[in-house]
Structures are given as structure tokens and as C-alpha cells.
Amino acid sequence: MPALWIAHVTVTDEEAYGRYAALAGPAIAEHGGTFIARGGRYVQLEGKERPRNVVAKFPSVEAAETCYHSPEYQEALSHARDASERELLIVETSE
């Protein structure tokens, strides 16, 4: 079943986070991920507000998790760790 990779992010260093984004997009695509939402308009109803919200669709939970642990994504993530506060989760869809 398909899965969604959902990230809620507060960027604290735009330049470094830009390096993350430049590397993360190709790594996500390489593992079958396609972006559904990237930092668009949102309404916070509950929980901690994060101004950047990203949703990518993957063929499966396993594909999304493999992407996260891949050397390419980990390289990208090295730029985001000190440049953002974030939560990331993978959830299987019903389709």
C-alpha cells in the first residue's frame, strides 16, 4: 500500500536548509517519492505550529523508510539537522 512521508518543519538557517532541500528532492524521487505538498498554505488546528509542511507519497512504507536511511538522504539530512526543528513520520494510506 502507498505511504505518506509527512514533515513539519521550522527552518532556523535558510542557507543550510536550502542545501538540504537541493539534495533531498532527488533522493526522495530516486526512491519513488513524489511531492504532494511543499510548504503551501496551512491551518494549524492542534499541536505545535511548524510553518513548513511537506507531504510526499511513496509506493510503500518500506520504500519511504529505505529512502530515509539511504546514503543520499542521510547526506541531505546532515544539512537540515542544525538548520531546522522538525518532526517526520511515515503513515500507510488506505489506497
Tab-separated table of C-alpha atoms in Angstrom:
chain	number	residue	atom	x	y	z
A	1	MET	CA	0.000	0.000	0.000
A	2	PRO	CA	1.164	3.566	-0.622
A	3	ALA	CA	2.500	5.650	2.240
A	4	LEU	CA	2.852	9.327	3.043
A	5	TRP	CA	6.019	10.907	4.388
A	6	ILE	CA	4.883	13.902	6.438
A	7	ALA	CA	7.318	16.514	7.721
A	8	HIS	CA	6.541	19.512	9.938
A	9	VAL	CA	9.466	21.929	9.948
A	10	THR	CA	10.640	25.216	11.422
A	11	VAL	CA	13.667	26.405	9.453
A	12	THR	CA	16.309	28.162	11.567
A	13	ASP	CA	19.036	28.525	8.902
A	14	GLU	CA	17.688	29.175	5.400
A	15	GLU	CA	21.022	28.738	3.627
A	16	ALA	CA	21.832	25.352	5.152
A	17	TYR	CA	18.248	24.179	4.755
A	18	GLY	CA	18.446	25.133	1.083
A	19	ARG	CA	21.355	22.693	0.728
A	20	TYR	CA	19.206	20.022	2.385
A	21	ALA	CA	16.294	20.675	0.006
A	22	ALA	CA	18.540	20.559	-3.072
A	23	LEU	CA	19.772	17.082	-2.102
A	24	ALA	CA	16.596	15.693	-0.504
A	25	GLY	CA	14.360	16.143	-3.561
A	26	PRO	CA	16.434	13.881	-5.830
A	27	ALA	CA	16.900	11.300	-3.039
A	28	ILE	CA	13.147	11.157	-2.475
A	29	ALA	CA	12.446	10.848	-6.213
A	30	GLU	CA	15.058	8.089	-6.525
A	31	HIS	CA	13.014	6.005	-4.072
A	32	GLY	CA	9.697	6.549	-5.834
A	33	GLY	CA	8.561	9.525	-3.777
A	34	THR	CA	6.501	12.320	-5.309
A	35	PHE	CA	5.668	15.577	-3.554
A	36	ILE	CA	2.026	16.310	-2.811
A	37	ALA	CA	2.606	19.430	-0.696
A	38	ARG	CA	5.692	21.560	-0.109
A	39	GLY	CA	5.355	24.497	2.222
A	40	GLY	CA	1.938	25.661	0.998
A	41	ARG	CA	-0.867	27.360	2.829
A	42	TYR	CA	-1.997	25.582	6.004
A	43	VAL	CA	-4.255	25.993	9.020
A	44	GLN	CA	-2.890	24.842	12.392
A	45	LEU	CA	-5.716	23.335	14.429
A	46	GLU	CA	-3.820	21.493	17.178
A	47	GLY	CA	-0.276	20.862	18.351
A	48	LYS	CA	2.980	22.714	17.782
A	49	GLU	CA	2.909	25.024	14.793
A	50	ARG	CA	5.601	24.468	12.177
A	51	PRO	CA	5.463	26.915	9.246
A	52	ARG	CA	6.799	24.463	6.637
A	53	ASN	CA	4.830	21.288	5.994
A	54	VAL	CA	5.843	18.738	3.377
A	55	VAL	CA	3.994	15.628	2.210
A	56	ALA	CA	5.475	13.090	-0.207
A	57	LYS	CA	3.781	9.930	-1.452
A	58	PHE	CA	5.795	6.701	-1.708
A	59	PRO	CA	4.846	3.297	-3.111
A	60	SER	CA	5.030	1.770	0.398
A	61	VAL	CA	6.096	2.341	3.993
A	62	GLU	CA	9.190	0.289	3.224
A	63	ALA	CA	10.147	2.494	0.253
A	64	ALA	CA	9.785	5.633	2.370
A	65	GLU	CA	11.821	4.140	5.210
A	66	THR	CA	14.502	2.901	2.800
A	67	CYS	CA	14.707	6.427	1.387
A	68	TYR	CA	15.177	7.909	4.846
A	69	HIS	CA	18.040	5.542	5.650
A	70	SER	CA	19.695	5.820	2.222
A	71	PRO	CA	23.154	7.418	1.988
A	72	GLU	CA	21.760	10.093	-0.354
A	73	TYR	CA	19.034	11.205	2.038
A	74	GLN	CA	21.322	10.999	5.065
A	75	GLU	CA	23.742	13.323	3.258
A	76	ALA	CA	20.876	15.761	2.690
A	77	LEU	CA	19.739	15.399	6.298
A	78	SER	CA	23.200	16.360	7.552
A	79	HIS	CA	22.430	19.895	6.306
A	80	ALA	CA	18.983	20.021	7.945
A	81	ARG	CA	19.886	18.812	11.439
A	82	ASP	CA	21.367	22.102	12.658
A	83	ALA	CA	19.226	24.214	10.323
A	84	SER	CA	15.751	23.208	11.477
A	85	GLU	CA	13.465	21.834	14.124
A	86	ARG	CA	11.320	19.080	12.627
A	87	GLU	CA	9.112	16.095	13.043
A	88	LEU	CA	8.914	13.433	10.345
A	89	LEU	CA	6.647	10.418	10.137
A	90	ILE	CA	5.554	7.811	7.622
A	91	VAL	CA	1.938	6.672	7.520
A	92	GLU	CA	0.421	3.978	5.326
A	93	THR	CA	-2.605	5.080	3.298
A	94	SER	CA	-5.773	3.114	2.740
A	95	GLU	CA	-5.446	3.257	-1.063
